[in-house]
Amino acid sequence: MQKITRRSIVKGGLIAGALVPAFGLVGNAPAAAALPALDPNDPTAKALGFVTDATKVVASANPTYKPTQKCSTCAQYQGKATDATAGCNIFAGHSVPAAGWCKVWAQKPGA
């Protein structure tokens, strides 16, 4: 009969604890790609002035808007700047186009 030591239990727990988040990241990649596109007529999207093309923003109605702002340069955008669409922290469960814009836009750190 083999004894299980406290050291082996702690070691196994630490290894398992380190691997669980890694599996979560791998498992979320396909799910993120399968997010449905945000409908501009969604009540939250309308309230935040969401548009699928930032060049179509009415600047007079959105005084904080600048032509360089778009979803791909926003801190809330969950994809890479080169991704055509990605998830958004503001519109959970939906993807937004990289060229889109909303009133919650905030500069991505380091960009």
Short mmCIF file of N, CA and C in Angstrom, two decimals:
data_model
loop_
_atom_site.label_atom_id
_atom_site.label_comp_id
_atom_site.label_asym_id
_atom_site.label_seq_id
_atom_site.Cartn_x
_atom_site.Cartn_y
_atom_site.Cartn_z
N MET A 1 0.83 -1.16 0.00
CA MET A 1 0.00 0.00 0.00
C MET A 1 0.89 1.24 0.00
N GLN A 2 0.51 2.23 -0.78
CA GLN A 2 1.31 3.45 -0.91
C GLN A 2 0.66 4.59 -0.14
N LYS A 3 1.50 5.34 0.60
CA LYS A 3 0.99 6.47 1.38
C LYS A 3 0.91 7.71 0.52
N ILE A 4 -0.13 8.49 0.71
CA ILE A 4 -0.26 9.78 0.04
C ILE A 4 0.18 10.84 1.04
N THR A 5 1.21 11.59 0.65
CA THR A 5 1.73 12.60 1.56
C THR A 5 1.03 13.93 1.35
N ARG A 6 1.11 14.74 2.36
CA ARG A 6 0.55 16.09 2.27
C ARG A 6 1.24 16.87 1.15
N ARG A 7 2.55 16.67 1.03
CA ARG A 7 3.33 17.35 -0.01
C ARG A 7 2.81 17.00 -1.41
N SER A 8 2.49 15.74 -1.66
CA SER A 8 2.00 15.35 -2.98
C SER A 8 0.60 15.91 -3.25
N ILE A 9 -0.21 16.01 -2.21
CA ILE A 9 -1.55 16.60 -2.37
C ILE A 9 -1.45 18.08 -2.71
N VAL A 10 -0.59 18.81 -1.98
CA VAL A 10 -0.42 20.24 -2.25
C VAL A 10 0.17 20.46 -3.64
N LYS A 11 1.17 19.66 -3.99
CA LYS A 11 1.80 19.77 -5.31
C LYS A 11 0.77 19.51 -6.42
N GLY A 12 -0.03 18.47 -6.27
CA GLY A 12 -1.07 18.17 -7.27
C GLY A 12 -2.10 19.27 -7.38
N GLY A 13 -2.47 19.85 -6.22
CA GLY A 13 -3.43 20.95 -6.22
C GLY A 13 -2.91 22.17 -6.94
N LEU A 14 -1.62 22.49 -6.72
CA LEU A 14 -1.02 23.64 -7.40
C LEU A 14 -0.95 23.43 -8.90
N ILE A 15 -0.59 22.23 -9.31
CA ILE A 15 -0.52 21.94 -10.75
C ILE A 15 -1.91 22.02 -11.38
N ALA A 16 -2.89 21.43 -10.72
CA ALA A 16 -4.27 21.48 -11.25
C ALA A 16 -4.77 22.92 -11.30
N GLY A 17 -4.47 23.69 -10.25
CA GLY A 17 -4.89 25.10 -10.23
C GLY A 17 -4.28 25.92 -11.34
N ALA A 18 -3.07 25.57 -11.74
CA ALA A 18 -2.41 26.28 -12.83
C ALA A 18 -2.97 25.88 -14.20
N LEU A 19 -3.41 24.64 -14.33
CA LEU A 19 -3.90 24.16 -15.62
C LEU A 19 -5.34 24.53 -15.91
N VAL A 20 -6.17 24.66 -14.91
CA VAL A 20 -7.59 24.95 -15.12
C VAL A 20 -7.80 26.25 -15.90
N PRO A 21 -7.15 27.38 -15.53
CA PRO A 21 -7.34 28.60 -16.33
C PRO A 21 -6.85 28.44 -17.77
N ALA A 22 -5.79 27.68 -17.97
CA ALA A 22 -5.27 27.47 -19.32
C ALA A 22 -6.30 26.74 -20.18
N PHE A 23 -6.96 25.75 -19.61
CA PHE A 23 -8.00 25.04 -20.35
C PHE A 23 -9.18 25.96 -20.65
N GLY A 24 -9.49 26.85 -19.74
CA GLY A 24 -10.57 27.81 -19.96
C GLY A 24 -10.27 28.74 -21.12
N LEU A 25 -9.01 29.18 -21.25
CA LEU A 25 -8.65 30.07 -22.36
C LEU A 25 -8.75 29.35 -23.69
N VAL A 26 -8.30 28.12 -23.73
CA VAL A 26 -8.36 27.34 -24.96
C VAL A 26 -9.82 27.07 -25.33
N GLY A 27 -10.64 26.76 -24.35
CA GLY A 27 -12.05 26.46 -24.60
C GLY A 27 -12.85 27.67 -25.04
N ASN A 28 -12.45 28.90 -24.67
CA ASN A 28 -13.20 30.10 -25.01
C ASN A 28 -12.92 30.61 -26.42
N ALA A 29 -11.80 30.23 -27.01
CA ALA A 29 -11.45 30.74 -28.34
C ALA A 29 -12.52 30.42 -29.39
N PRO A 30 -12.95 29.17 -29.52
CA PRO A 30 -14.00 28.88 -30.50
C PRO A 30 -15.32 29.55 -30.13
N ALA A 31 -15.62 29.65 -28.85
CA ALA A 31 -16.88 30.26 -28.43
C ALA A 31 -16.89 31.75 -28.78
N ALA A 32 -15.76 32.43 -28.66
CA ALA A 32 -15.69 33.86 -28.98
C ALA A 32 -15.94 34.08 -30.47
N ALA A 33 -15.44 33.17 -31.29
CA ALA A 33 -15.62 33.30 -32.73
C ALA A 33 -17.08 33.09 -33.12
N ALA A 34 -17.84 32.38 -32.29
CA ALA A 34 -19.22 32.06 -32.61
C ALA A 34 -20.22 33.06 -32.04
N LEU A 35 -19.75 34.17 -31.49
CA LEU A 35 -20.66 35.16 -30.94
C LEU A 35 -21.52 35.78 -32.04
N PRO A 36 -22.81 36.00 -31.76
CA PRO A 36 -23.66 36.66 -32.75
C PRO A 36 -23.31 38.14 -32.85
N ALA A 37 -23.45 38.69 -34.03
CA ALA A 37 -23.16 40.11 -34.24
C ALA A 37 -24.16 40.97 -33.48
N LEU A 38 -23.68 42.08 -32.94
CA LEU A 38 -24.54 43.02 -32.22
C LEU A 38 -25.46 43.72 -33.22
N ASP A 39 -26.73 43.72 -32.91
CA ASP A 39 -27.72 44.41 -33.74
C ASP A 39 -27.73 45.89 -33.35
N PRO A 40 -27.50 46.80 -34.31
CA PRO A 40 -27.53 48.22 -33.99
C PRO A 40 -28.87 48.68 -33.40
N ASN A 41 -29.94 47.91 -33.59
CA ASN A 41 -31.24 48.26 -33.04
C ASN A 41 -31.46 47.73 -31.63
N ASP A 42 -30.48 47.01 -31.09
CA ASP A 42 -30.54 46.54 -29.71
C ASP A 42 -30.68 47.76 -28.80
N PRO A 43 -31.54 47.70 -27.78
CA PRO A 43 -31.76 48.87 -26.92
C PRO A 43 -30.47 49.43 -26.29
N THR A 44 -29.59 48.55 -25.84
CA THR A 44 -28.32 49.02 -25.25
C THR A 44 -27.45 49.66 -26.32
N ALA A 45 -27.40 49.06 -27.49
CA ALA A 45 -26.61 49.60 -28.59
C ALA A 45 -27.12 50.99 -28.98
N LYS A 46 -28.44 51.12 -29.05
CA LYS A 46 -29.02 52.44 -29.39
C LYS A 46 -28.70 53.48 -28.32
N ALA A 47 -28.82 53.09 -27.06
CA ALA A 47 -28.56 54.02 -25.97
C ALA A 47 -27.11 54.51 -25.96
N LEU A 48 -26.21 53.65 -26.43
CA LEU A 48 -24.79 54.02 -26.45
C LEU A 48 -24.32 54.52 -27.81
N GLY A 49 -25.25 54.78 -28.71
CA GLY A 49 -24.92 55.34 -30.01
C GLY A 49 -24.08 54.43 -30.88
N PHE A 50 -24.22 53.11 -30.73
CA PHE A 50 -23.43 52.15 -31.49
C PHE A 50 -23.72 52.24 -32.98
N VAL A 51 -22.65 52.26 -33.78
CA VAL A 51 -22.76 52.18 -35.24
C VAL A 51 -21.76 51.13 -35.71
N THR A 52 -22.07 50.46 -36.80
CA THR A 52 -21.17 49.43 -37.32
C THR A 52 -20.01 50.01 -38.12
N ASP A 53 -20.13 51.27 -38.51
CA ASP A 53 -19.08 51.94 -39.27
C ASP A 53 -18.83 53.31 -38.66
N ALA A 54 -17.67 53.47 -38.03
CA ALA A 54 -17.35 54.71 -37.31
C ALA A 54 -17.33 55.93 -38.22
N THR A 55 -17.12 55.74 -39.51
CA THR A 55 -17.11 56.90 -40.42
C THR A 55 -18.50 57.49 -40.59
N LYS A 56 -19.53 56.77 -40.13
CA LYS A 56 -20.91 57.24 -40.26
C LYS A 56 -21.42 57.90 -38.96
N VAL A 57 -20.54 58.10 -37.98
CA VAL A 57 -20.94 58.74 -36.73
C VAL A 57 -21.27 60.21 -36.99
N VAL A 58 -22.38 60.66 -36.45
CA VAL A 58 -22.76 62.07 -36.56
C VAL A 58 -22.00 62.83 -35.46
N ALA A 59 -20.96 63.53 -35.85
CA ALA A 59 -20.09 64.20 -34.88
C ALA A 59 -20.82 65.25 -34.06
N SER A 60 -21.79 65.93 -34.65
CA SER A 60 -22.52 66.96 -33.90
C SER A 60 -23.36 66.35 -32.77
N ALA A 61 -23.81 65.11 -32.94
CA ALA A 61 -24.59 64.44 -31.90
C ALA A 61 -23.70 63.70 -30.90
N ASN A 62 -22.42 63.53 -31.25
CA ASN A 62 -21.47 62.81 -30.41
C ASN A 62 -20.20 63.65 -30.28
N PRO A 63 -20.20 64.66 -29.43
CA PRO A 63 -19.08 65.59 -29.34
C PRO A 63 -17.76 64.95 -28.91
N THR A 64 -17.79 63.78 -28.28
CA THR A 64 -16.54 63.13 -27.87
C THR A 64 -15.90 62.32 -28.99
N TYR A 65 -16.62 62.13 -30.08
CA TYR A 65 -16.12 61.33 -31.20
C TYR A 65 -14.97 62.03 -31.93
N LYS A 66 -13.94 61.21 -32.25
CA LYS A 66 -12.83 61.67 -33.09
C LYS A 66 -12.66 60.65 -34.21
N PRO A 67 -12.29 61.09 -35.41
CA PRO A 67 -12.20 60.17 -36.56
C PRO A 67 -11.27 58.97 -36.36
N THR A 68 -10.33 59.04 -35.44
CA THR A 68 -9.41 57.91 -35.21
C THR A 68 -10.01 56.84 -34.31
N GLN A 69 -11.17 57.10 -33.74
CA GLN A 69 -11.79 56.15 -32.81
C GLN A 69 -12.59 55.10 -33.56
N LYS A 70 -12.37 53.83 -33.19
CA LYS A 70 -13.17 52.72 -33.71
C LYS A 70 -13.01 51.55 -32.75
N CYS A 71 -13.85 50.58 -32.85
CA CYS A 71 -13.86 49.47 -31.90
C CYS A 71 -12.48 48.80 -31.75
N SER A 72 -11.77 48.61 -32.86
CA SER A 72 -10.49 47.90 -32.78
C SER A 72 -9.44 48.64 -31.97
N THR A 73 -9.62 49.94 -31.73
CA THR A 73 -8.66 50.71 -30.92
C THR A 73 -9.20 51.00 -29.52
N CYS A 74 -10.32 50.38 -29.18
CA CYS A 74 -10.97 50.61 -27.88
C CYS A 74 -10.49 49.58 -26.84
N ALA A 75 -10.40 50.01 -25.61
CA ALA A 75 -9.99 49.14 -24.52
C ALA A 75 -10.99 48.02 -24.27
N GLN A 76 -12.24 48.20 -24.67
CA GLN A 76 -13.28 47.19 -24.43
C GLN A 76 -13.28 46.09 -25.48
N TYR A 77 -12.60 46.31 -26.62
CA TYR A 77 -12.54 45.34 -27.73
C TYR A 77 -11.70 44.15 -27.30
N GLN A 78 -12.22 42.95 -27.41
CA GLN A 78 -11.53 41.76 -26.92
C GLN A 78 -10.66 41.07 -27.96
N GLY A 79 -10.68 41.54 -29.18
CA GLY A 79 -9.86 40.92 -30.21
C GLY A 79 -8.59 41.70 -30.47
N LYS A 80 -7.86 41.23 -31.48
CA LYS A 80 -6.67 41.95 -31.94
C LYS A 80 -7.12 43.05 -32.88
N ALA A 81 -6.28 44.04 -33.08
CA ALA A 81 -6.62 45.15 -33.97
C ALA A 81 -6.86 44.66 -35.40
N THR A 82 -6.30 43.52 -35.75
CA THR A 82 -6.45 42.98 -37.11
C THR A 82 -7.69 42.11 -37.29
N ASP A 83 -8.39 41.78 -36.18
CA ASP A 83 -9.60 40.96 -36.28
C ASP A 83 -10.74 41.77 -36.89
N ALA A 84 -11.50 41.16 -37.78
CA ALA A 84 -12.63 41.84 -38.41
C ALA A 84 -13.75 42.08 -37.40
N THR A 85 -13.98 41.12 -36.51
CA THR A 85 -14.97 41.25 -35.44
C THR A 85 -14.41 40.58 -34.20
N ALA A 86 -14.93 40.98 -33.06
CA ALA A 86 -14.51 40.37 -31.79
C ALA A 86 -15.54 40.70 -30.72
N GLY A 87 -15.41 40.08 -29.58
CA GLY A 87 -16.29 40.36 -28.46
C GLY A 87 -16.00 41.74 -27.89
N CYS A 88 -16.94 42.23 -27.10
CA CYS A 88 -16.81 43.54 -26.47
C CYS A 88 -17.26 43.43 -25.03
N ASN A 89 -16.51 44.03 -24.11
CA ASN A 89 -16.88 43.99 -22.70
C ASN A 89 -18.20 44.71 -22.43
N ILE A 90 -18.54 45.69 -23.22
CA ILE A 90 -19.77 46.45 -23.02
C ILE A 90 -20.98 45.65 -23.51
N PHE A 91 -20.85 45.02 -24.65
CA PHE A 91 -21.95 44.26 -25.26
C PHE A 91 -21.68 42.76 -25.09
N ALA A 92 -21.73 42.27 -23.87
CA ALA A 92 -21.42 40.87 -23.57
C ALA A 92 -22.32 39.93 -24.36
N GLY A 93 -21.69 38.88 -24.88
CA GLY A 93 -22.45 37.88 -25.63
C GLY A 93 -22.63 38.23 -27.09
N HIS A 94 -22.02 39.33 -27.54
CA HIS A 94 -22.14 39.75 -28.94
C HIS A 94 -20.76 40.13 -29.47
N SER A 95 -20.61 40.03 -30.78
CA SER A 95 -19.39 40.51 -31.41
C SER A 95 -19.68 41.87 -32.05
N VAL A 96 -18.65 42.67 -32.14
CA VAL A 96 -18.77 43.99 -32.77
C VAL A 96 -17.74 44.08 -33.88
N PRO A 97 -18.04 44.84 -34.93
CA PRO A 97 -17.06 44.98 -36.01
C PRO A 97 -15.90 45.89 -35.58
N ALA A 98 -14.73 45.60 -36.09
CA ALA A 98 -13.54 46.39 -35.77
C ALA A 98 -13.72 47.85 -36.16
N ALA A 99 -14.51 48.10 -37.20
CA ALA A 99 -14.72 49.47 -37.68
C ALA A 99 -15.86 50.19 -36.98
N GLY A 100 -16.51 49.54 -36.01
CA GLY A 100 -17.65 50.15 -35.31
C GLY A 100 -17.23 51.21 -34.30
N TRP A 101 -18.22 51.79 -33.62
CA TRP A 101 -17.97 52.81 -32.60
C TRP A 101 -19.19 52.93 -31.69
N CYS A 102 -18.94 53.30 -30.42
CA CYS A 102 -20.02 53.66 -29.50
C CYS A 102 -19.51 54.71 -28.52
N LYS A 103 -20.42 55.27 -27.74
CA LYS A 103 -20.08 56.37 -26.83
C LYS A 103 -19.17 55.94 -25.67
N VAL A 104 -19.00 54.66 -25.46
CA VAL A 104 -18.18 54.16 -24.36
C VAL A 104 -16.72 54.00 -24.80
N TRP A 105 -16.40 54.35 -26.02
CA TRP A 105 -15.04 54.17 -26.53
C TRP A 105 -14.01 54.77 -25.57
N ALA A 106 -12.95 53.98 -25.30
CA ALA A 106 -11.84 54.43 -24.45
C ALA A 106 -10.55 53.91 -25.08
N GLN A 107 -9.53 54.73 -25.11
CA GLN A 107 -8.25 54.37 -25.73
C GLN A 107 -7.68 53.10 -25.14
N LYS A 108 -7.30 52.17 -26.03
CA LYS A 108 -6.67 50.92 -25.60
C LYS A 108 -5.29 51.26 -25.05
N PRO A 109 -4.94 50.75 -23.88
CA PRO A 109 -3.62 51.05 -23.30
C PRO A 109 -2.49 50.60 -24.24
N GLY A 110 -1.50 51.43 -24.38
CA GLY A 110 -0.36 51.11 -25.22
C GLY A 110 -0.60 51.32 -26.70
N ALA A 111 -1.75 51.83 -27.06
CA ALA A 111 -2.04 52.03 -28.50
C ALA A 111 -1.91 53.50 -28.86
#
